mmCIF file of C-alpha atoms in Angstrom:
data_model
loop_
_atom_site.group_PDB
_atom_site.id
_atom_site.type_symbol
_atom_site.label_atom_id
_atom_site.label_comp_id
_atom_site.label_asym_id
_atom_site.label_seq_id
_atom_site.Cartn_x
_atom_site.Cartn_y
_atom_site.Cartn_z
ATOM 1 C CA UNK A 1 -72.927 -14.818 18.836
ATOM 2 C CA UNK A 2 -75.379 -16.161 22.176
ATOM 3 C CA UNK A 3 -73.002 -16.770 24.688
ATOM 4 C CA UNK A 4 -73.946 -21.011 25.060
ATOM 5 C CA UNK A 5 -72.866 -20.822 21.657
ATOM 6 C CA UNK A 6 -69.640 -18.842 22.225
ATOM 7 C CA UNK A 7 -69.162 -21.778 25.196
ATOM 8 C CA UNK A 8 -69.409 -24.404 22.980
ATOM 9 C CA UNK A 9 -67.379 -23.262 20.334
ATOM 10 C CA UNK A 10 -64.588 -22.627 23.306
ATOM 11 C CA UNK A 11 -64.841 -25.930 24.286
ATOM 12 C CA UNK A 12 -64.428 -27.005 20.788
ATOM 13 C CA UNK A 13 -61.130 -25.397 20.087
ATOM 14 C CA UNK A 14 -60.289 -26.625 23.820
ATOM 15 C CA UNK A 15 -60.464 -29.962 22.946
ATOM 16 C CA UNK A 16 -58.335 -29.558 19.661
ATOM 17 C CA UNK A 17 -55.798 -27.714 20.872
ATOM 18 C CA UNK A 18 -55.580 -28.837 24.537
ATOM 19 C CA UNK A 19 -54.884 -24.917 25.318
ATOM 20 C CA UNK A 20 -56.267 -21.502 23.538
ATOM 21 C CA UNK A 21 -55.865 -18.120 23.824
ATOM 22 C CA UNK A 22 -58.197 -15.378 24.504
ATOM 23 C CA UNK A 23 -56.971 -13.023 21.954
ATOM 24 C CA UNK A 24 -57.562 -16.315 19.453
ATOM 25 C CA UNK A 25 -60.762 -16.981 20.820
ATOM 26 C CA UNK A 26 -62.084 -12.977 20.205
ATOM 27 C CA UNK A 27 -60.755 -12.691 16.668
ATOM 28 C CA UNK A 28 -62.413 -16.558 15.830
ATOM 29 C CA UNK A 29 -65.085 -15.526 17.310
ATOM 30 C CA UNK A 30 -65.790 -11.584 16.271
ATOM 31 C CA UNK A 31 -66.314 -10.244 19.966
ATOM 32 C CA UNK A 32 -64.128 -8.689 22.349
ATOM 33 C CA UNK A 33 -61.225 -9.575 24.459
ATOM 34 C CA UNK A 34 -63.532 -8.993 27.919
ATOM 35 C CA UNK A 35 -66.208 -11.194 26.180
ATOM 36 C CA UNK A 36 -63.711 -13.946 25.766
ATOM 37 C CA UNK A 37 -62.569 -13.803 29.484
ATOM 38 C CA UNK A 38 -65.877 -13.597 30.742
ATOM 39 C CA UNK A 39 -66.591 -16.828 28.975
ATOM 40 C CA UNK A 40 -63.818 -18.617 30.099
ATOM 41 C CA UNK A 41 -64.093 -17.392 33.729
ATOM 42 C CA UNK A 42 -68.355 -18.638 33.691
ATOM 43 C CA UNK A 43 -66.947 -21.963 32.105
ATOM 44 C CA UNK A 44 -63.697 -22.613 34.997
ATOM 45 C CA UNK A 45 -66.724 -22.129 37.339
ATOM 46 C CA UNK A 46 -68.525 -24.809 35.977
ATOM 47 C CA UNK A 47 -65.182 -26.984 35.829
ATOM 48 C CA UNK A 48 -64.812 -27.156 32.214
ATOM 49 C CA UNK A 49 -61.541 -25.691 31.454
ATOM 50 C CA UNK A 50 -58.573 -24.176 33.554
ATOM 51 C CA UNK A 51 -58.049 -20.486 33.023
ATOM 52 C CA UNK A 52 -54.109 -19.993 32.889
ATOM 53 C CA UNK A 53 -52.353 -16.555 31.971
ATOM 54 C CA UNK A 54 -53.553 -15.334 28.858
ATOM 55 C CA UNK A 55 -55.967 -17.738 28.111
ATOM 56 C CA UNK A 56 -57.121 -21.550 29.518
ATOM 57 C CA UNK A 57 -56.665 -25.097 29.358
ATOM 58 C CA UNK A 58 -58.294 -28.170 29.779
ATOM 59 C CA UNK A 59 -58.634 -28.935 33.722
ATOM 60 C CA UNK A 60 -56.126 -30.832 35.647
ATOM 61 C CA UNK A 61 -52.866 -30.330 36.967
ATOM 62 C CA UNK A 62 -50.102 -32.416 35.598
ATOM 63 C CA UNK A 63 -47.338 -30.152 35.933
ATOM 64 C CA UNK A 64 -46.256 -32.640 38.800
ATOM 65 C CA UNK A 65 -47.354 -36.043 37.747
ATOM 66 C CA UNK A 66 -44.874 -38.472 35.760
ATOM 67 C CA UNK A 67 -46.330 -41.201 34.504
ATOM 68 C CA UNK A 68 -44.753 -44.645 34.366
ATOM 69 C CA UNK A 69 -42.937 -46.116 31.167
ATOM 70 C CA UNK A 70 -45.313 -49.179 30.935
ATOM 71 C CA UNK A 71 -48.618 -46.746 31.119
ATOM 72 C CA UNK A 72 -47.451 -44.456 28.626
ATOM 73 C CA UNK A 73 -45.715 -47.168 26.151
ATOM 74 C CA UNK A 74 -49.449 -48.187 25.330
ATOM 75 C CA UNK A 75 -50.510 -44.837 24.830
ATOM 76 C CA UNK A 76 -50.911 -43.690 20.971
ATOM 77 C CA UNK A 77 -48.962 -46.254 19.744
ATOM 78 C CA UNK A 78 -49.568 -45.566 16.034
ATOM 79 C CA UNK A 79 -48.992 -41.908 16.282
ATOM 80 C CA UNK A 80 -45.115 -42.758 17.953
ATOM 81 C CA UNK A 81 -44.250 -45.523 15.356
ATOM 82 C CA UNK A 82 -44.899 -42.535 12.708
ATOM 83 C CA UNK A 83 -43.070 -39.938 14.574
ATOM 84 C CA UNK A 84 -40.088 -42.672 15.079
ATOM 85 C CA UNK A 85 -40.071 -43.697 11.517
ATOM 86 C CA UNK A 86 -39.739 -40.044 10.069
ATOM 87 C CA UNK A 87 -36.813 -39.285 12.777
ATOM 88 C CA UNK A 88 -34.720 -42.414 11.766
ATOM 89 C CA UNK A 89 -34.824 -41.136 8.071
ATOM 90 C CA UNK A 90 -32.619 -38.371 10.172
ATOM 91 C CA UNK A 91 -29.972 -40.943 10.983
ATOM 92 C CA UNK A 92 -26.746 -41.633 9.148
ATOM 93 C CA UNK A 93 -23.994 -43.781 9.445
ATOM 94 C CA UNK A 94 -21.157 -42.467 12.286
ATOM 95 C CA UNK A 95 -22.863 -40.570 13.708
ATOM 96 C CA UNK A 96 -23.356 -39.928 17.667
ATOM 97 C CA UNK A 97 -27.279 -39.909 18.722
ATOM 98 C CA UNK A 98 -28.214 -39.211 22.052
ATOM 99 C CA UNK A 99 -31.436 -40.554 22.723
ATOM 100 C CA UNK A 100 -33.208 -39.006 26.115
ATOM 101 C CA UNK A 101 -35.356 -41.616 27.598
ATOM 102 C CA UNK A 102 -39.000 -41.686 26.805
ATOM 103 C CA UNK A 103 -41.521 -43.954 24.855
ATOM 104 C CA UNK A 104 -41.480 -41.469 21.965
ATOM 105 C CA UNK A 105 -37.602 -42.191 21.795
ATOM 106 C CA UNK A 106 -37.742 -45.868 22.819
ATOM 107 C CA UNK A 107 -39.918 -46.366 19.655
ATOM 108 C CA UNK A 108 -37.211 -44.583 17.366
ATOM 109 C CA UNK A 109 -34.706 -46.673 19.250
ATOM 110 C CA UNK A 110 -36.458 -49.790 18.035
ATOM 111 C CA UNK A 111 -36.385 -48.209 14.211
ATOM 112 C CA UNK A 112 -32.370 -47.892 14.475
ATOM 113 C CA UNK A 113 -31.273 -51.492 16.674
ATOM 114 C CA UNK A 114 -30.922 -52.731 12.968
ATOM 115 C CA UNK A 115 -30.128 -49.690 11.457
ATOM 116 C CA UNK A 116 -26.886 -47.866 10.381
ATOM 117 C CA UNK A 117 -23.694 -48.203 12.848
ATOM 118 C CA UNK A 118 -23.671 -45.428 15.139
ATOM 119 C CA UNK A 119 -22.931 -44.336 18.528
ATOM 120 C CA UNK A 120 -25.956 -44.193 20.802
ATOM 121 C CA UNK A 121 -25.978 -42.474 23.925
ATOM 122 C CA UNK A 122 -28.885 -42.620 26.643
ATOM 123 C CA UNK A 123 -29.579 -42.206 29.440
ATOM 124 C CA UNK A 124 -32.808 -44.332 29.386
ATOM 125 C CA UNK A 125 -31.805 -48.196 30.432
ATOM 126 C CA UNK A 126 -34.821 -49.428 28.522
ATOM 127 C CA UNK A 127 -33.516 -48.244 25.112
ATOM 128 C CA UNK A 128 -29.962 -50.063 26.481
ATOM 129 C CA UNK A 129 -31.395 -52.982 27.174
ATOM 130 C CA UNK A 130 -32.680 -52.896 23.641
ATOM 131 C CA UNK A 131 -29.894 -52.198 21.772
ATOM 132 C CA UNK A 132 -27.689 -54.641 23.804
ATOM 133 C CA UNK A 133 -30.589 -57.746 23.073
ATOM 134 C CA UNK A 134 -30.153 -56.668 19.390
ATOM 135 C CA UNK A 135 -26.159 -57.082 19.846
ATOM 136 C CA UNK A 136 -26.435 -60.437 21.498
ATOM 137 C CA UNK A 137 -28.439 -61.158 18.253
ATOM 138 C CA UNK A 138 -26.690 -60.159 15.635
ATOM 139 C CA UNK A 139 -22.976 -60.446 14.859
ATOM 140 C CA UNK A 140 -20.710 -57.696 17.547
ATOM 141 C CA UNK A 141 -19.327 -56.959 14.023
ATOM 142 C CA UNK A 142 -22.381 -54.385 12.391
ATOM 143 C CA UNK A 143 -24.057 -53.237 16.211
ATOM 144 C CA UNK A 144 -24.063 -50.186 17.249
ATOM 145 C CA UNK A 145 -21.632 -48.605 20.413
ATOM 146 C CA UNK A 146 -23.979 -47.472 23.409
ATOM 147 C CA UNK A 147 -23.423 -45.238 26.071
ATOM 148 C CA UNK A 148 -25.676 -45.525 28.800
ATOM 149 C CA UNK A 149 -25.046 -42.918 31.575
ATOM 150 C CA UNK A 150 -25.568 -43.400 35.478
ATOM 151 C CA UNK A 151 -27.438 -41.612 37.361
ATOM 152 C CA UNK A 152 -30.884 -41.699 39.378
ATOM 153 C CA UNK A 153 -33.994 -43.503 37.945
ATOM 154 C CA UNK A 154 -36.747 -42.109 37.610
ATOM 155 C CA UNK A 155 -40.603 -43.699 37.147
ATOM 156 C CA UNK A 156 -40.076 -43.053 33.363
ATOM 157 C CA UNK A 157 -36.949 -44.997 33.199
ATOM 158 C CA UNK A 158 -34.724 -42.236 33.065
ATOM 159 C CA UNK A 159 -30.942 -41.752 34.153
ATOM 160 C CA UNK A 160 -31.011 -37.926 35.713
ATOM 161 C CA UNK A 161 -28.811 -36.245 38.559
ATOM 162 C CA UNK A 162 -25.552 -34.477 38.895
ATOM 163 C CA UNK A 163 -23.574 -38.104 37.554
ATOM 164 C CA UNK A 164 -25.626 -37.965 34.131
ATOM 165 C CA UNK A 165 -25.002 -34.302 33.592
ATOM 166 C CA UNK A 166 -21.186 -34.120 34.540
ATOM 167 C CA UNK A 167 -21.117 -37.357 32.015
ATOM 168 C CA UNK A 168 -22.919 -35.650 28.995
ATOM 169 C CA UNK A 169 -20.536 -32.445 29.535
ATOM 170 C CA UNK A 170 -17.928 -34.365 28.005
ATOM 171 C CA UNK A 171 -19.614 -35.610 25.294
ATOM 172 C CA UNK A 172 -20.015 -34.117 21.979
ATOM 173 C CA UNK A 173 -22.951 -34.956 19.927
ATOM 174 C CA UNK A 174 -24.491 -35.385 16.036
ATOM 175 C CA UNK A 175 -28.248 -35.341 17.014
ATOM 176 C CA UNK A 176 -30.166 -35.274 20.033
ATOM 177 C CA UNK A 177 -33.660 -36.826 19.663
ATOM 178 C CA UNK A 178 -35.395 -35.166 22.243
ATOM 179 C CA UNK A 179 -38.465 -36.935 24.492
ATOM 180 C CA UNK A 180 -40.837 -34.206 25.974
ATOM 181 C CA UNK A 181 -43.625 -34.226 28.266
ATOM 182 C CA UNK A 182 -45.501 -31.090 27.065
ATOM 183 C CA UNK A 183 -45.102 -28.875 24.796
ATOM 184 C CA UNK A 184 -46.290 -24.840 25.613
ATOM 185 C CA UNK A 185 -46.092 -21.834 23.610
ATOM 186 C CA UNK A 186 -44.705 -20.213 26.766
ATOM 187 C CA UNK A 187 -42.841 -22.153 28.484
ATOM 188 C CA UNK A 188 -41.270 -24.249 25.540
ATOM 189 C CA UNK A 189 -40.684 -27.888 26.026
ATOM 190 C CA UNK A 190 -40.794 -29.236 29.805
ATOM 191 C CA UNK A 191 -41.091 -32.481 32.098
ATOM 192 C CA UNK A 192 -42.946 -32.920 35.513
ATOM 193 C CA UNK A 193 -38.959 -34.180 36.896
ATOM 194 C CA UNK A 194 -36.844 -31.269 37.744
ATOM 195 C CA UNK A 195 -33.287 -33.627 37.440
ATOM 196 C CA UNK A 196 -34.602 -34.653 34.454
ATOM 197 C CA UNK A 197 -34.988 -31.087 32.930
ATOM 198 C CA UNK A 198 -31.322 -30.725 34.447
ATOM 199 C CA UNK A 199 -30.429 -33.525 32.760
ATOM 200 C CA UNK A 200 -32.295 -33.026 29.456
ATOM 201 C CA UNK A 201 -30.441 -29.422 29.571
ATOM 202 C CA UNK A 202 -27.554 -31.270 28.753
ATOM 203 C CA UNK A 203 -27.844 -33.692 26.838
ATOM 204 C CA UNK A 204 -29.202 -29.972 24.976
ATOM 205 C CA UNK A 205 -26.085 -28.392 25.288
ATOM 206 C CA UNK A 206 -23.982 -31.652 24.360
ATOM 207 C CA UNK A 207 -25.690 -31.726 20.485
ATOM 208 C CA UNK A 208 -25.179 -29.931 17.496
ATOM 209 C CA UNK A 209 -28.715 -30.378 16.701
ATOM 210 C CA UNK A 210 -31.913 -30.922 18.910
ATOM 211 C CA UNK A 211 -35.196 -32.825 17.844
ATOM 212 C CA UNK A 212 -38.231 -33.097 20.246
ATOM 213 C CA UNK A 213 -39.964 -36.007 19.354
ATOM 214 C CA UNK A 214 -43.863 -35.314 20.328
ATOM 215 C CA UNK A 215 -47.155 -36.473 19.635
ATOM 216 C CA UNK A 216 -50.252 -34.540 19.198
ATOM 217 C CA UNK A 217 -51.153 -34.864 22.637
ATOM 218 C CA UNK A 218 -48.047 -33.122 24.552
ATOM 219 C CA UNK A 219 -49.531 -29.693 23.296
ATOM 220 C CA UNK A 220 -50.628 -27.967 26.130
ATOM 221 C CA UNK A 221 -49.485 -30.276 28.948
ATOM 222 C CA UNK A 222 -47.234 -28.003 31.195
ATOM 223 C CA UNK A 223 -44.716 -29.735 33.149
ATOM 224 C CA UNK A 224 -43.255 -27.869 36.401
ATOM 225 C CA UNK A 225 -39.516 -27.321 34.589
ATOM 226 C CA UNK A 226 -38.757 -26.279 31.487
ATOM 227 C CA UNK A 227 -36.465 -28.206 29.439
ATOM 228 C CA UNK A 228 -35.543 -25.461 26.220
ATOM 229 C CA UNK A 229 -38.054 -22.688 24.505
ATOM 230 C CA UNK A 230 -39.795 -23.339 21.242
ATOM 231 C CA UNK A 231 -36.692 -21.312 19.252
ATOM 232 C CA UNK A 232 -33.467 -23.220 20.724
ATOM 233 C CA UNK A 233 -35.017 -26.418 18.773
ATOM 234 C CA UNK A 234 -33.432 -27.084 15.700
ATOM 235 C CA UNK A 235 -36.895 -29.836 14.819
ATOM 236 C CA UNK A 236 -40.351 -30.776 16.075
ATOM 237 C CA UNK A 237 -41.536 -34.327 14.969
ATOM 238 C CA UNK A 238 -44.960 -34.667 15.837
ATOM 239 C CA UNK A 239 -47.510 -36.614 13.852
ATOM 240 C CA UNK A 240 -50.628 -34.997 11.938
ATOM 241 C CA UNK A 241 -53.196 -35.028 14.658
ATOM 242 C CA UNK A 242 -51.424 -31.979 15.679
ATOM 243 C CA UNK A 243 -54.182 -29.126 15.904
ATOM 244 C CA UNK A 244 -53.653 -25.665 13.612
ATOM 245 C CA UNK A 245 -52.730 -23.177 16.100
ATOM 246 C CA UNK A 246 -50.496 -25.493 17.576
ATOM 247 C CA UNK A 247 -49.135 -25.937 14.072
ATOM 248 C CA UNK A 248 -48.769 -22.264 13.765
ATOM 249 C CA UNK A 249 -46.994 -21.441 16.788
ATOM 250 C CA UNK A 250 -43.961 -24.037 15.913
ATOM 251 C CA UNK A 251 -44.008 -23.224 12.891
ATOM 252 C CA UNK A 252 -43.246 -19.688 13.369
ATOM 253 C CA UNK A 253 -40.649 -20.639 16.601
ATOM 254 C CA UNK A 254 -38.960 -23.636 16.010
ATOM 255 C CA UNK A 255 -36.340 -24.130 13.252
ATOM 256 C CA UNK A 256 -39.007 -26.591 11.151
ATOM 257 C CA UNK A 257 -41.540 -28.632 11.924
ATOM 258 C CA UNK A 258 -42.526 -32.397 10.533
ATOM 259 C CA UNK A 259 -45.554 -34.150 10.294
ATOM 260 C CA UNK A 260 -45.422 -37.484 10.224
ATOM 261 C CA UNK A 261 -48.843 -39.177 8.897
ATOM 262 C CA UNK A 262 -50.348 -41.620 11.189
#
């Protein structure tokens, strides 16, 4: 295969997967690891990709950039709702349910406000407001209980820091629905906010079961701080746009992968 054809194949794989590995590309293209490394180096010089250990990713360092809630809430709305509907099917009457901050967990909260009576523990002001307004419109007798933990507010409207983690250490959750900034085979589930990572780790420690909610665009995104490794999570719910390589890695390492049809 000519170098131009290999380059096009590598870029095509990168657009699908967001992150590609040298070993996988070598197998797919039928060439040596050294050939793929030289191709990646050439593509990086042209600004087409960014080299990482063992592979390449879409260029641009997003490890510490934290988009605001309002911007993220307008992106991939169909995928997030499909994921939320799938996640809502796991919730039963009387459960203690953790909802971390994020636009996909917020979409799940919209599915749960008229669902079974549960106790919701969240560090999201937006999610707490959603349940509060729902309770005001309905009989308090049938409303879910909401516990909003305190802390310092982030651009994604999460309450984080020592107050938040201290509160979570006193609680026990049946299930946690965790929103993440990125998913990576090596780094696991990540966030660009150090304090949010610490709070999310406290959420995971408090839960009997952890379910990550992440649309397909999160694969290959890398935040500066890891929340959990892939094998520390019981389930991942993503959407049908998730690439085959991402599906393979997640199926091998997480307890269960669900793909919501969009």
